[in-house]
PDB file of C-alpha atoms and ligand atoms in Angstrom:
ATOM      1  CA  MET A 229      65.719  36.560-100.558  1.00 52.00           C
ATOM      2  CA  ASN A 230      65.873  39.629 -98.332  1.00 51.00           C
ATOM      3  CA  THR A 231      68.924  41.728 -97.780  1.00 49.00           C
ATOM      4  CA  ALA A 232      69.555  42.302 -94.080  1.00 46.00           C
ATOM      5  CA  SER A 233      67.327  45.108 -92.835  1.00 42.00           C
ATOM      6  CA  PRO A 234      64.995  45.778 -89.879  1.00 41.00           C
ATOM      7  CA  ALA A 235      62.174  44.304 -91.991  1.00 39.00           C
ATOM      8  CA  SER A 236      64.063  41.076 -92.657  1.00 44.00           C
ATOM      9  CA  THR A 237      64.997  40.908 -88.975  1.00 44.00           C
ATOM     10  CA  ALA A 238      61.301  40.926 -88.127  1.00 43.00           C
ATOM     11  CA  ILE A 239      60.772  38.043 -90.560  1.00 43.00           C
ATOM     12  CA  ALA A 240      63.702  36.207 -89.017  1.00 43.00           C
ATOM     13  CA  GLN A 241      62.313  36.479 -85.509  1.00 48.00           C
ATOM     14  CA  SER A 242      59.170  34.604 -86.485  1.00 50.00           C
ATOM     15  CA  ALA A 243      61.038  31.659 -88.050  1.00 48.00           C
ATOM     16  CA  GLN A 244      61.204  28.303 -86.300  1.00 70.00           C
ATOM     17  CA  ARG A 245      64.791  27.411 -87.139  1.00 93.00           C
ATOM     18  CA  ARG A 246      67.749  29.440 -88.407  1.00 97.00           C
ATOM     19  CA  LEU A 247      71.095  28.463 -89.885  1.00 98.00           C
ATOM     20  CA  VAL A 248      74.013  30.600 -91.015  1.00 98.00           C
ATOM     21  CA  ILE A 249      75.606  29.250 -94.208  1.00 98.00           C
ATOM     22  CA  ALA A 250      78.974  30.638 -95.314  1.00 98.00           C
ATOM     23  CA  ILE A 251      80.754  29.882 -98.578  1.00 98.00           C
ATOM     24  CA  THR A 252      84.489  30.663 -98.580  1.00 98.00           C
ATOM     25  CA  GLY A 253      87.209  30.452-101.217  1.00 98.00           C
ATOM     26  CA  ALA A 254      88.138  26.771-101.077  1.00 98.00           C
ATOM     27  CA  THR A 255      87.251  24.635-104.064  1.00 98.00           C
ATOM     28  CA  GLY A 256      83.899  22.900-103.698  1.00 98.00           C
ATOM     29  CA  SER A 257      81.452  25.802-103.658  1.00 98.00           C
ATOM     30  CA  ILE A 258      78.829  23.288-104.788  1.00 98.00           C
ATOM     31  CA  TYR A 259      78.629  22.080-101.167  1.00 98.00           C
ATOM     32  CA  GLY A 260      77.346  25.443 -99.929  1.00 98.00           C
ATOM     33  CA  VAL A 261      74.960  25.825-102.842  1.00 98.00           C
ATOM     34  CA  ARG A 262      73.498  22.319-102.398  1.00 98.00           C
ATOM     35  CA  MET A 263      73.202  23.033 -98.644  1.00 98.00           C
ATOM     36  CA  LEU A 264      70.954  26.005 -99.439  1.00 98.00           C
ATOM     37  CA  ASP A 265      68.952  23.954-101.954  1.00 97.00           C
ATOM     38  CA  MET A 266      68.431  21.097 -99.510  1.00 96.00           C
ATOM     39  CA  LEU A 267      67.395  23.468 -96.714  1.00 96.00           C
ATOM     40  CA  ARG A 268      64.928  25.196 -99.033  1.00 96.00           C
ATOM     41  CA  LYS A 269      63.471  21.800 -99.987  1.00 94.00           C
ATOM     42  CA  LEU A 270      63.297  20.769 -96.327  1.00 92.00           C
ATOM     43  CA  GLY A 271      61.464  23.977 -95.369  1.00 92.00           C
ATOM     44  CA  GLY A 272      61.085  25.562 -91.942  1.00 93.00           C
ATOM     45  CA  VAL A 273      64.695  26.741 -91.704  1.00 96.00           C
ATOM     46  CA  GLU A 274      65.590  30.372 -92.301  1.00 97.00           C
ATOM     47  CA  THR A 275      68.952  30.609 -94.048  1.00 98.00           C
ATOM     48  CA  HIS A 276      71.424  33.460 -93.555  1.00 98.00           C
ATOM     49  CA  LEU A 277      73.999  33.441 -96.352  1.00 98.00           C
ATOM     50  CA  LEU A 278      77.545  34.814 -96.323  1.00 98.00           C
ATOM     51  CA  VAL A 279      79.961  34.576 -99.248  1.00 98.00           C
ATOM     52  CA  SER A 280      83.579  35.755 -99.092  1.00 98.00           C
ATOM     53  CA  PRO A 281      85.126  37.491-102.130  1.00 98.00           C
ATOM     54  CA  ALA A 282      87.218  34.367-102.847  1.00 98.00           C
ATOM     55  CA  GLY A 283      84.049  32.305-102.401  1.00 98.00           C
ATOM     56  CA  TRP A 284      82.422  34.345-105.173  1.00 97.00           C
ATOM     57  CA  LEU A 285      85.418  33.770-107.399  1.00 97.00           C
ATOM     58  CA  ASN A 286      85.033  30.016-107.012  1.00 97.00           C
ATOM     59  CA  ILE A 287      81.243  30.044-107.397  1.00 97.00           C
ATOM     60  CA  GLN A 288      81.591  31.851-110.713  1.00 96.00           C
ATOM     61  CA  HIS A 289      84.449  29.624-111.877  1.00 97.00           C
ATOM     62  CA  GLU A 290      83.092  26.254-110.745  1.00 97.00           C
ATOM     63  CA  LEU A 291      79.335  26.699-111.076  1.00 97.00           C
ATOM     64  CA  GLN A 292      78.860  29.686-113.411  1.00 96.00           C
ATOM     65  CA  LEU A 293      76.218  31.051-111.040  1.00 96.00           C
ATOM     66  CA  THR A 294      75.397  34.745-110.810  1.00 94.00           C
ATOM     67  CA  LYS A 295      74.882  36.539-107.503  1.00 95.00           C
ATOM     68  CA  ASP A 296      71.156  36.663-108.240  1.00 96.00           C
ATOM     69  CA  ASP A 297      71.106  32.869-108.797  1.00 94.00           C
ATOM     70  CA  LEU A 298      72.726  32.330-105.444  1.00 96.00           C
ATOM     71  CA  HIS A 299      70.915  35.015-103.446  1.00 97.00           C
ATOM     72  CA  ALA A 300      67.559  33.580-104.556  1.00 97.00           C
ATOM     73  CA  ARG A 301      68.423  30.384-102.666  1.00 98.00           C
ATOM     74  CA  ALA A 302      68.725  32.126 -99.257  1.00 98.00           C
ATOM     75  CA  ASP A 303      66.264  33.951 -97.011  1.00 97.00           C
ATOM     76  CA  VAL A 304      68.701  36.637 -95.866  1.00 98.00           C
ATOM     77  CA  VAL A 305      72.004  37.619 -97.487  1.00 98.00           C
ATOM     78  CA  HIS A 306      74.655  39.498 -95.494  1.00 98.00           C
ATOM     79  CA  SER A 307      77.753  41.270 -96.738  1.00 98.00           C
ATOM     80  CA  VAL A 308      80.924  39.851 -95.179  1.00 98.00           C
ATOM     81  CA  ARG A 309      81.872  43.451 -94.338  1.00 98.00           C
ATOM     82  CA  ASP A 310      78.682  44.015 -92.327  1.00 96.00           C
ATOM     83  CA  VAL A 311      80.046  43.275 -88.866  1.00 93.00           C
ATOM     84  CA  GLY A 312      77.004  45.074 -87.434  1.00 95.00           C
ATOM     85  CA  ALA A 313      74.600  42.461 -88.850  1.00 97.00           C
ATOM     86  CA  THR A 314      72.153  40.502 -86.687  1.00 97.00           C
ATOM     87  CA  ILE A 315      74.270  37.339 -86.866  1.00 98.00           C
ATOM     88  CA  ALA A 316      77.265  39.229 -85.433  1.00 98.00           C
ATOM     89  CA  SER A 317      75.536  39.128 -82.049  1.00 97.00           C
ATOM     90  CA  GLY A 318      74.898  36.174 -79.774  1.00 97.00           C
ATOM     91  CA  SER A 319      71.547  37.746 -78.861  1.00 96.00           C
ATOM     92  CA  PHE A 320      70.283  36.771 -82.319  1.00 97.00           C
ATOM     93  CA  ALA A 321      69.299  33.141 -81.872  1.00 96.00           C
ATOM     94  CA  THR A 322      70.382  30.611 -84.464  1.00 97.00           C
ATOM     95  CA  ASP A 323      70.701  26.836 -84.549  1.00 97.00           C
ATOM     96  CA  GLY A 324      74.283  27.168 -85.649  1.00 98.00           C
ATOM     97  CA  MET A 325      76.518  27.751 -88.619  1.00 98.00           C
ATOM     98  CA  ILE A 326      77.983  25.757 -91.493  1.00 98.00           C
ATOM     99  CA  VAL A 327      80.988  26.899 -93.530  1.00 99.00           C
ATOM    100  CA  ALA A 328      80.866  24.982 -96.829  1.00 98.00           C
ATOM    101  CA  PRO A 329      83.492  24.881 -98.168  1.00 98.00           C
ATOM    102  CA  CYS A 330      85.852  26.297 -95.522  1.00 99.00           C
ATOM    103  CA  SER A 331      89.239  27.604 -96.673  1.00 98.00           C
ATOM    104  CA  MET A 332      92.370  27.238 -94.568  1.00 98.00           C
ATOM    105  CA  LYS A 333      92.363  31.022 -94.174  1.00 98.00           C
ATOM    106  CA  THR A 334      88.860  31.091 -92.661  1.00 98.00           C
ATOM    107  CA  LEU A 335      89.737  28.026 -90.564  1.00 98.00           C
ATOM    108  CA  ALA A 336      92.740  29.954 -89.200  1.00 98.00           C
ATOM    109  CA  SER A 337      90.592  33.000 -88.410  1.00 98.00           C
ATOM    110  CA  VAL A 338      88.070  30.857 -86.537  1.00 98.00           C
ATOM    111  CA  ALA A 339      90.776  28.899 -84.696  1.00 98.00           C
ATOM    112  CA  HIS A 340      92.342  32.126 -83.437  1.00 98.00           C
ATOM    113  CA  GLY A 341      89.197  34.134 -82.749  1.00 97.00           C
ATOM    114  CA  LEU A 342      90.205  36.665 -85.402  1.00 96.00           C
ATOM    115  CA  SER A 343      86.820  38.195 -86.233  1.00 95.00           C
ATOM    116  CA  ASP A 344      88.040  40.305 -89.130  1.00 94.00           C
ATOM    117  CA  ASN A 345      84.940  39.776 -91.270  1.00 98.00           C
ATOM    118  CA  LEU A 346      81.349  38.684 -90.680  1.00 98.00           C
ATOM    119  CA  ILE A 347      82.098  35.027 -91.500  1.00 98.00           C
ATOM    120  CA  ALA A 348      84.773  34.783 -88.810  1.00 98.00           C
ATOM    121  CA  ARG A 349      82.669  36.877 -86.394  1.00 98.00           C
ATOM    122  CA  ALA A 350      79.531  34.759 -86.883  1.00 98.00           C
ATOM    123  CA  ALA A 351      81.613  31.610 -86.338  1.00 98.00           C
ATOM    124  CA  ASP A 352      83.136  33.169 -83.215  1.00 98.00           C
ATOM    125  CA  VAL A 353      79.639  33.983 -81.928  1.00 98.00           C
ATOM    126  CA  THR A 354      78.470  30.433 -82.696  1.00 98.00           C
ATOM    127  CA  LEU A 355      81.310  29.006 -80.608  1.00 98.00           C
ATOM    128  CA  LYS A 356      80.926  31.445 -77.719  1.00 98.00           C
ATOM    129  CA  GLU A 357      77.188  30.738 -77.512  1.00 98.00           C
ATOM    130  CA  ARG A 358      78.000  26.996 -77.536  1.00 98.00           C
ATOM    131  CA  ARG A 359      75.996  26.457 -80.697  1.00 98.00           C
ATOM    132  CA  ARG A 360      76.898  23.974 -83.399  1.00 98.00           C
ATOM    133  CA  LEU A 361      79.608  25.073 -85.826  1.00 98.00           C
ATOM    134  CA  VAL A 362      80.503  22.762 -88.726  1.00 98.00           C
ATOM    135  CA  LEU A 363      83.453  23.536 -90.991  1.00 99.00           C
ATOM    136  CA  LEU A 364      83.730  21.656 -94.301  1.00 98.00           C
ATOM    137  CA  VAL A 365      87.466  22.284 -94.424  1.00 98.00           C
ATOM    138  CA  ARG A 366      89.053  21.628 -97.795  1.00 98.00           C
ATOM    139  CA  GLU A 367      92.747  21.498 -98.592  1.00 98.00           C
ATOM    140  CA  THR A 368      95.217  18.790 -99.499  1.00 98.00           C
ATOM    141  CA  PRO A 369      97.851  17.957 -98.431  1.00 98.00           C
ATOM    142  CA  LEU A 370      97.630  19.512 -94.975  1.00 98.00           C
ATOM    143  CA  ASN A 371     100.441  21.385 -93.229  1.00 98.00           C
ATOM    144  CA  LEU A 372     100.955  21.572 -89.483  1.00 98.00           C
ATOM    145  CA  ALA A 373      99.178  24.935 -89.194  1.00 98.00           C
ATOM    146  CA  HIS A 374      96.071  23.454 -90.844  1.00 98.00           C
ATOM    147  CA  LEU A 375      96.121  20.439 -88.521  1.00 98.00           C
ATOM    148  CA  ARG A 376      96.695  22.567 -85.416  1.00 98.00           C
ATOM    149  CA  ASN A 377      93.905  24.922 -86.389  1.00 98.00           C
ATOM    150  CA  MET A 378      91.513  21.999 -86.864  1.00 98.00           C
ATOM    151  CA  THR A 379      92.498  20.706 -83.432  1.00 98.00           C
ATOM    152  CA  ALA A 380      91.917  24.143 -81.885  1.00 98.00           C
ATOM    153  CA  VAL A 381      88.427  24.426 -83.398  1.00 98.00           C
ATOM    154  CA  THR A 382      87.608  20.898 -82.221  1.00 98.00           C
ATOM    155  CA  GLU A 383      88.793  21.789 -78.704  1.00 98.00           C
ATOM    156  CA  MET A 384      86.425  24.769 -78.774  1.00 98.00           C
ATOM    157  CA  GLY A 385      83.479  22.535 -79.650  1.00 98.00           C
ATOM    158  CA  GLY A 386      83.395  22.993 -83.424  1.00 98.00           C
ATOM    159  CA  VAL A 387      82.987  20.064 -85.819  1.00 98.00           C
ATOM    160  CA  ILE A 388      85.623  19.576 -88.511  1.00 98.00           C
ATOM    161  CA  PHE A 389      83.875  17.873 -91.414  1.00 98.00           C
ATOM    162  CA  PRO A 390      86.129  17.556 -94.481  1.00 98.00           C
ATOM    163  CA  PRO A 391      83.871  16.957 -97.491  1.00 98.00           C
ATOM    164  CA  LEU A 392      85.385  13.587 -98.376  1.00 97.00           C
ATOM    165  CA  PRO A 393      83.198  11.520-100.679  1.00 94.00           C
ATOM    166  CA  ALA A 394      81.948   8.135 -99.469  1.00 92.00           C
ATOM    167  CA  PHE A 395      81.863   5.169-101.819  1.00 94.00           C
ATOM    168  CA  TYR A 396      79.962   2.639 -99.692  1.00 91.00           C
ATOM    169  CA  ASN A 397      76.673   4.110-100.918  1.00 89.00           C
ATOM    170  CA  GLN A 398      77.797   3.519-104.536  1.00 92.00           C
ATOM    171  CA  PRO A 399      77.155   7.037-105.861  1.00 94.00           C
ATOM    172  CA  ALA A 400      76.313   7.207-109.570  1.00 96.00           C
ATOM    173  CA  SER A 401      77.227  10.871-110.024  1.00 96.00           C
ATOM    174  CA  ILE A 402      79.043  13.820-108.501  1.00 96.00           C
ATOM    175  CA  ASP A 403      75.648  15.219-107.499  1.00 96.00           C
ATOM    176  CA  GLU A 404      74.919  12.071-105.491  1.00 96.00           C
ATOM    177  CA  MET A 405      78.332  12.302-103.782  1.00 96.00           C
ATOM    178  CA  VAL A 406      77.744  15.940-102.876  1.00 97.00           C
ATOM    179  CA  ASP A 407      74.185  15.334-101.700  1.00 96.00           C
ATOM    180  CA  HIS A 408      75.326  12.509 -99.444  1.00 95.00           C
ATOM    181  CA  THR A 409      77.869  14.766 -97.725  1.00 96.00           C
ATOM    182  CA  VAL A 410      75.381  17.639 -97.434  1.00 97.00           C
ATOM    183  CA  ALA A 411      72.748  15.334 -95.929  1.00 96.00           C
ATOM    184  CA  ARG A 412      75.266  14.023 -93.360  1.00 96.00           C
ATOM    185  CA  VAL A 413      76.128  17.606 -92.364  1.00 97.00           C
ATOM    186  CA  LEU A 414      72.486  18.648 -92.011  1.00 97.00           C
ATOM    187  CA  ASP A 415      71.774  15.538 -89.945  1.00 96.00           C
ATOM    188  CA  LEU A 416      74.190  16.985 -87.365  1.00 97.00           C
ATOM    189  CA  PHE A 417      71.565  19.689 -86.772  1.00 96.00           C
ATOM    190  CA  ALA A 418      68.684  17.228 -86.211  1.00 91.00           C
ATOM    191  CA  LEU A 419      66.422  19.122 -88.554  1.00 85.00           C
ATOM    192  CA  GLY A 420      63.845  16.350 -88.675  1.00 77.00           C
ATOM    193  CA  PRO A 421      63.926  12.796 -89.999  1.00 76.00           C
ATOM    194  CA  ALA A 422      67.455  11.826 -91.067  1.00 82.00           C
ATOM    195  CA  LEU A 423      68.288  13.012 -94.578  1.00 85.00           C
ATOM    196  CA  SER A 424      71.032  10.451 -95.164  1.00 86.00           C
ATOM    197  CA  PRO A 425      70.069   6.770 -95.102  1.00 85.00           C
ATOM    198  CA  ALA A 426      71.420   4.826 -92.126  1.00 87.00           C
ATOM    199  CA  TRP A 427      74.105   2.249 -92.916  1.00 85.00           C
ATOM    200  CA  PRO A 428      72.306  -1.124 -93.055  1.00 86.00           C
ATOM    201  CA  GLY A 429      75.394  -3.116 -92.054  1.00 87.00           C
ATOM    202  CA  LEU A 430      77.564  -5.483 -94.044  1.00 84.00           C
ATOM    203  CA  ARG A 431      78.361  -9.129 -93.282  1.00 82.00           C
ATOM    204  CA  GLY A 432      81.184 -11.386 -94.287  1.00 79.00           C
ATOM    205  CA  GLY A 433      84.218  -9.142 -93.775  1.00 70.00           C
ATOM    206  CA  ASP A 434      86.040 -11.716 -91.609  1.00 68.00           C
ATOM    207  CA  GLU A 435      85.902 -14.602 -94.105  1.00 58.00           C
TER     208      GLU A 435
HETATM  209  C1  FMN B 585      90.348  28.386-107.774  1.00 76.72           C
HETATM  210  C2  FMN B 585      90.794  28.480-106.339  1.00 76.72           C
HETATM  211  C3  FMN B 585      90.744  27.359-105.533  1.00 76.72           C
HETATM  212  C4  FMN B 585      91.147  27.418-104.197  1.00 76.72           C
HETATM  213  N1  FMN B 585      91.056  26.294-103.421  1.00 76.72           N
HETATM  214  C5  FMN B 585      91.395  26.363-102.123  1.00 76.72           C
HETATM  215  C6  FMN B 585      91.207  25.223-101.288  1.00 76.72           C
HETATM  216  O1  FMN B 585      90.747  24.161-101.711  1.00 76.72           O
HETATM  217  N2  FMN B 585      91.502  25.355 -99.974  1.00 76.72           N
HETATM  218  C7  FMN B 585      91.963  26.536 -99.441  1.00 76.72           C
HETATM  219  O2  FMN B 585      92.183  26.579 -98.238  1.00 76.72           O
HETATM  220  N3  FMN B 585      92.157  27.621-100.211  1.00 76.72           N
HETATM  221  C8  FMN B 585      91.877  27.577-101.532  1.00 76.72           C
HETATM  222  N4  FMN B 585      92.030  28.682-102.326  1.00 76.72           N
HETATM  223  C9  FMN B 585      92.639  29.899-101.742  1.00 76.72           C
HETATM  224  C10 FMN B 585      91.628  30.757-100.985  1.00 76.72           C
HETATM  225  O3  FMN B 585      90.608  31.193-101.854  1.00 76.72           O
HETATM  226  C11 FMN B 585      92.367  31.978-100.386  1.00 76.72           C
HETATM  227  O4  FMN B 585      93.254  31.544 -99.371  1.00 76.72           O
HETATM  228  C12 FMN B 585      91.434  33.018 -99.846  1.00 76.72           C
HETATM  229  O5  FMN B 585      92.188  34.048 -99.253  1.00 76.72           O
HETATM  230  C13 FMN B 585      90.479  32.460 -98.822  1.00 76.72           C
HETATM  231  O6  FMN B 585      89.728  33.526 -98.278  1.00 76.72           O
HETATM  232  P1  FMN B 585      88.312  33.298 -97.605  1.00 76.72           P
HETATM  233  O7  FMN B 585      88.490  32.256 -96.551  1.00 76.72           O
HETATM  234  O8  FMN B 585      87.972  34.633 -97.023  1.00 76.72           O
HETATM  235  O9  FMN B 585      87.372  32.882 -98.664  1.00 76.72           O
HETATM  236  C14 FMN B 585      91.632  28.645-103.666  1.00 76.72           C
HETATM  237  C15 FMN B 585      91.659  29.777-104.476  1.00 76.72           C
HETATM  238  C16 FMN B 585      91.247  29.700-105.792  1.00 76.72           C
HETATM  239  C17 FMN B 585      91.270  30.953-106.641  1.00 76.72           C
END
């Protein structure tokens, strides 16, 4: 892990692929953490990590991870207050950004172009540069503001990807459920051979 600095920028410029990963204060911080783990395992993708203060609260509560545990999983870690960071500019090339999980507050900021921290700014940049933005929005039930904000982000080209577990793959554990969702998200970035197995089809439903 490098903290953002001119030296780490030089490292970043030599990388083949780059993804911004943000973890915000919705429940389900495991999705962002597994995303980093899977990208590390995959290799060849430089990860830029952002964690909101509420995201930290949930990481500590749900996963009992320290900042060092988490930072070690990323290549570059940015403070959400650092609106002068590389990823705040469209001139810094990335393959896109994933917010996992994405709170309704961050969703609202993105939907309204309110770049009040580096997470919202990096998402704004991702949309303006027409790069892929995937939000693992998590709340239930949903009010009209949430639904309208999801529609607005979709209209701007973002992908709303609620982390809803699938059962057709017969997961044996929470880890398998999480990994399946994370693999489906990463497949949206065409990082190589598909990480999630293709559905083989099912016969007999009309009998
Ligand atoms: C334990 C806990 C769980 C939360 N779960 C959610 C959630 O699932 N969805 C959500 O939108 N907000 C949730 N929140 C509220 C957000 O953390 C809060 O709105 C915060 O301001 C979001 O800020 P951020 O987007 O900058 O992380 C939760 C808060 C706590 C403390």
